[in-house]
XYZ file of C-alpha atoms in Angstrom:
326
model
C 42.391 9.178 59.990
C 45.617 11.720 59.746
C 47.780 9.923 57.737
C 48.497 5.971 56.023
C 51.504 4.775 55.817
C 51.801 2.333 52.746
C 54.460 -0.281 52.960
C 55.509 -2.226 49.720
C 56.717 -5.619 50.388
C 58.280 -8.107 48.206
C 60.774 -10.822 49.645
C 61.974 -8.635 52.532
C 61.745 -11.102 55.192
C 65.026 -9.910 56.692
C 63.761 -6.322 57.023
C 60.239 -6.176 56.963
C 59.803 -6.634 60.881
C 61.951 -3.489 61.633
C 60.326 -1.282 59.172
C 56.655 -2.500 60.306
C 57.876 -1.652 64.029
C 59.218 1.514 63.101
C 55.905 2.607 61.524
C 53.880 1.371 64.608
C 55.912 2.514 67.274
C 54.522 6.015 66.992
C 53.213 9.199 68.895
C 49.757 9.302 67.237
C 46.742 7.251 68.869
C 46.194 4.072 66.769
C 42.964 5.841 65.384
C 44.823 8.700 63.965
C 47.043 6.673 61.613
C 47.244 3.464 59.978
C 49.844 1.047 58.482
C 49.025 -0.562 55.328
C 51.342 -3.416 54.090
C 50.871 -4.570 50.669
C 52.691 -8.081 50.068
C 53.241 -8.461 46.340
C 53.230 -12.178 46.117
C 56.758 -12.739 48.269
C 57.932 -16.284 48.187
C 59.934 -16.336 51.201
C 58.729 -15.845 54.675
C 57.560 -12.186 54.508
C 53.962 -13.248 54.483
C 54.330 -15.130 57.691
C 55.832 -12.298 59.506
C 53.321 -10.187 58.427
C 50.613 -12.305 59.821
C 52.509 -12.657 63.021
C 52.553 -8.782 63.422
C 49.217 -8.527 62.683
C 47.524 -9.827 65.809
C 49.551 -7.420 67.868
C 48.300 -3.904 66.166
C 44.776 -3.044 65.412
C 45.815 -0.129 63.090
C 48.145 -2.560 60.922
C 46.381 -3.649 57.907
C 47.742 -6.623 55.524
C 46.948 -7.072 51.807
C 48.247 -10.043 49.900
C 48.210 -9.966 46.121
C 49.842 -11.722 43.021
C 53.088 -10.461 42.249
C 52.378 -7.299 40.127
C 55.399 -4.946 40.737
C 55.976 -2.022 42.696
C 53.757 0.708 40.919
C 50.667 -1.834 41.409
C 51.607 -2.514 44.858
C 51.615 1.193 45.754
C 48.408 1.768 43.860
C 46.640 -1.008 46.064
C 47.745 0.619 49.274
C 46.643 4.100 47.799
C 43.222 2.944 47.230
C 42.621 1.396 50.538
C 44.170 4.591 52.497
C 41.763 6.073 54.681
C 44.391 8.817 55.873
C 44.149 12.552 54.996
C 48.036 11.783 54.010
C 49.891 9.263 52.700
C 53.575 8.152 52.954
C 54.790 5.501 50.620
C 57.606 3.255 52.393
C 59.504 0.535 51.045
C 59.639 -2.678 53.053
C 63.351 -2.794 53.201
C 63.767 0.465 54.748
C 62.607 2.012 57.870
C 61.278 5.386 59.360
C 62.124 7.337 62.736
C 60.160 6.301 65.555
C 57.741 8.871 67.199
C 57.732 11.340 64.394
C 54.225 11.363 62.895
C 52.803 14.095 65.308
C 55.942 16.335 64.107
C 54.900 15.436 60.464
C 50.957 15.898 60.907
C 51.342 19.144 62.786
C 53.840 20.579 60.022
C 51.336 19.486 57.650
C 48.110 21.062 59.332
C 49.907 24.290 60.475
C 50.670 25.084 57.256
C 47.885 23.766 55.436
C 50.209 21.646 53.091
C 49.697 19.555 49.987
C 52.946 17.821 50.385
C 55.981 17.913 52.478
C 59.600 16.961 51.775
C 61.628 15.367 54.392
C 65.334 14.913 54.548
C 66.663 11.177 54.894
C 69.592 8.946 56.119
C 71.392 6.525 53.664
C 72.316 3.400 55.623
C 75.078 1.313 54.101
C 75.630 -2.468 54.403
C 77.843 -1.565 57.213
C 75.304 -0.074 58.920
C 76.762 3.559 58.590
C 74.396 6.123 58.339
C 75.017 9.417 56.202
C 72.610 12.205 56.014
C 71.478 13.378 52.806
C 70.254 17.004 53.220
C 68.418 19.701 50.968
C 71.287 21.932 51.839
C 70.059 24.736 49.506
C 66.439 25.108 50.933
C 67.805 25.773 54.559
C 67.944 29.552 53.770
C 64.167 29.343 53.502
C 62.922 26.999 56.016
C 59.497 28.442 55.957
C 59.121 28.953 52.504
C 56.109 27.603 50.845
C 56.526 26.381 47.185
C 54.249 25.333 44.319
C 54.888 21.670 42.947
C 55.874 23.531 39.857
C 58.807 25.631 41.469
C 59.941 22.343 43.569
C 60.412 20.153 40.694
C 62.021 23.273 38.474
C 64.752 23.236 41.362
C 64.886 19.649 42.496
C 63.756 17.631 39.510
C 66.260 14.969 40.400
C 65.182 14.602 44.172
C 62.165 12.271 43.120
C 62.223 9.195 45.470
C 58.732 8.752 46.398
C 59.687 8.031 50.290
C 60.805 11.736 50.893
C 57.648 13.219 50.242
C 54.178 13.003 52.262
C 51.349 13.805 50.092
C 47.656 14.824 50.574
C 45.842 11.737 49.119
C 43.326 13.769 47.049
C 46.024 15.004 44.999
C 46.076 11.233 43.694
C 42.446 10.293 43.921
C 40.960 13.564 42.691
C 43.260 14.041 39.338
C 43.267 10.368 38.643
C 46.938 9.983 39.220
C 48.620 6.400 39.918
C 52.000 4.789 39.698
C 52.702 3.420 36.458
C 52.958 -0.643 36.388
C 55.550 -2.987 35.608
C 58.474 -0.354 35.175
C 61.194 0.530 37.286
C 61.924 4.459 37.797
C 58.197 4.779 38.540
C 58.910 8.039 40.840
C 60.423 9.607 38.012
C 57.665 8.855 35.722
C 54.891 10.168 38.131
C 56.362 12.974 39.677
C 55.711 15.646 37.521
C 52.204 14.762 37.304
C 51.893 15.208 41.050
C 53.961 18.570 41.407
C 51.451 19.886 38.613
C 48.470 19.410 41.057
C 50.462 20.769 44.174
C 49.898 24.326 45.401
C 51.598 24.373 48.827
C 54.733 22.301 49.610
C 57.269 22.910 52.085
C 60.490 21.405 53.443
C 60.428 19.547 57.214
C 64.297 19.504 57.865
C 64.320 16.249 59.806
C 66.165 13.192 58.788
C 63.046 10.770 59.504
C 63.639 8.011 56.567
C 66.234 5.538 56.648
C 67.128 4.492 53.176
C 69.020 0.940 53.300
C 71.495 0.529 50.376
C 72.087 -3.206 49.463
C 74.911 -4.634 47.235
C 72.354 -6.926 45.273
C 69.735 -4.256 44.669
C 68.187 -4.025 41.274
C 70.441 -0.931 40.290
C 73.433 -2.861 41.433
C 72.615 -6.092 39.434
C 75.008 -7.618 37.213
C 71.972 -9.927 35.693
C 71.947 -8.878 31.957
C 68.216 -9.568 31.472
C 67.688 -7.072 34.486
C 69.750 -4.727 32.889
C 67.980 -4.985 29.535
C 64.625 -4.299 31.206
C 66.127 -1.345 33.298
C 66.953 0.247 29.828
C 63.331 -0.585 28.520
C 62.134 1.087 32.015
C 64.314 4.419 30.956
C 62.826 4.628 27.499
C 59.095 4.074 28.888
C 59.726 7.082 31.716
C 61.316 9.187 28.539
C 58.402 8.845 26.540
C 55.824 9.518 29.365
C 57.977 12.592 30.290
C 58.025 13.718 26.733
C 54.183 13.419 26.635
C 53.904 15.523 29.471
C 55.930 18.174 28.368
C 53.903 18.548 25.546
C 50.571 18.403 27.710
C 52.497 20.840 30.148
C 53.780 23.123 27.465
C 52.235 26.284 29.001
C 53.829 25.250 32.633
C 57.103 26.939 31.874
C 59.121 25.925 34.898
C 57.653 22.630 35.259
C 58.549 21.971 31.601
C 62.236 23.037 31.953
C 62.315 20.710 35.045
C 61.103 17.952 32.796
C 63.510 18.666 29.854
C 66.347 18.522 32.396
C 64.854 15.191 33.700
C 65.095 13.685 30.002
C 68.643 14.923 29.884
C 69.510 13.385 32.943
C 68.016 10.016 31.351
C 70.223 10.095 28.577
C 73.256 10.556 30.796
C 71.949 7.280 32.819
C 72.082 5.308 29.434
C 75.377 6.380 28.840
C 76.790 5.344 32.440
C 74.766 2.014 32.289
C 76.452 1.184 28.904
C 80.082 2.369 30.361
C 80.098 0.753 33.989
C 78.280 -2.392 33.461
C 79.339 -5.491 31.763
C 77.344 -7.079 28.619
C 78.045 -9.845 26.152
C 77.763 -9.361 22.720
C 74.376 -10.425 22.200
C 73.106 -8.832 24.965
C 74.890 -5.463 23.415
C 73.134 -5.902 20.199
C 69.850 -6.172 21.947
C 70.185 -3.079 24.325
C 71.520 -1.156 21.194
C 68.581 -2.408 18.976
C 66.303 -1.258 21.620
C 67.858 2.299 22.150
C 68.001 2.764 18.397
C 64.104 1.844 18.099
C 63.300 4.534 20.730
C 65.294 7.495 19.613
C 67.874 6.991 22.044
C 70.829 5.714 20.106
C 73.230 7.333 18.968
C 73.751 8.536 22.350
C 72.360 12.041 23.336
C 73.933 12.775 26.944
C 75.933 15.917 27.314
C 79.497 14.746 28.502
C 82.770 16.321 29.177
C 86.245 14.998 29.983
C 86.689 11.289 29.679
C 83.029 10.440 29.389
C 82.914 12.572 26.086
C 85.401 10.058 24.198
C 83.554 7.199 25.535
C 80.295 8.586 24.207
C 81.875 8.992 20.697
C 83.421 5.450 20.769
C 80.211 3.882 21.625
C 78.344 5.743 18.891
C 80.970 4.899 16.265
C 81.234 1.160 17.382
C 79.301 0.154 20.747
C 80.552 -3.503 20.138
C 84.310 -2.695 19.981
C 84.027 -0.152 22.809
C 82.226 -2.534 24.885
C 85.111 -5.143 24.486
C 87.867 -2.579 25.052
C 86.034 -1.397 28.478
C 86.065 -4.819 29.704
C 89.758 -5.347 28.640
C 90.775 -2.119 30.676
C 88.935 -3.047 33.614
C 90.730 -6.428 34.035
């Protein structure tokens, strides 16, 4: 088994069939790859669609579990995977058909632990935009270590742009953090520490579908509070990793830059989302108790003054921002 495609599915009835078919319509023989779909307790018709699809493909495996979150869902698929390599795919996205021979040949010919793909962003208007690693085009055949990759591209950590050797996870007991958002940011330094051979496959083979009602675009205050909590949990994990990996200079620099970016995310989410006074109090209390307030983001221009104002009086500043928006 050359490669396992692991699809995390939760309430994606409108998208899952397209995702599955894109993964199954490939140029490898059925005994050379498998598609594992983990249904994370969907409450819509996702499960029904999966069952209908299962009878048509011998290399499609469906796993059902109680709702446990994306991290646990990916871990379930990882432990079931039989392929030498694994590719984590979100159930509302899709991949390019007939791309697996190209991918597996690229991995095998270069004896890689990991390859990194370019990808497309698909908007709700079905307009596709290229998103490329332009800086790496000059060295198409260069082999990186995971440490060198993370040092330069610490912000590019979507799990689905990577195809990993499965043994990297299993041999080093690396698994996704459960019940938090931003699992990708938390796990990537651990993976990259163990990768010796990585290279870029400059092909747009993954299609990331943006949704206006996605979690990061949600206006639900409780979800936003949970998002802040996830940022804090990721920051704590990265700080611990930084201590454990203090002798890995470049990896450590990447981790520090990633932590700095988390402080910027906190500032932006306080600025550009609407909160009532009670929720603002809860968020500030959470940030204070986890050494993230006063705000630490490095800023310039208008955001520098917004940061100062939020640090002096977050409640009045939040009120003023809402008035200005109106």
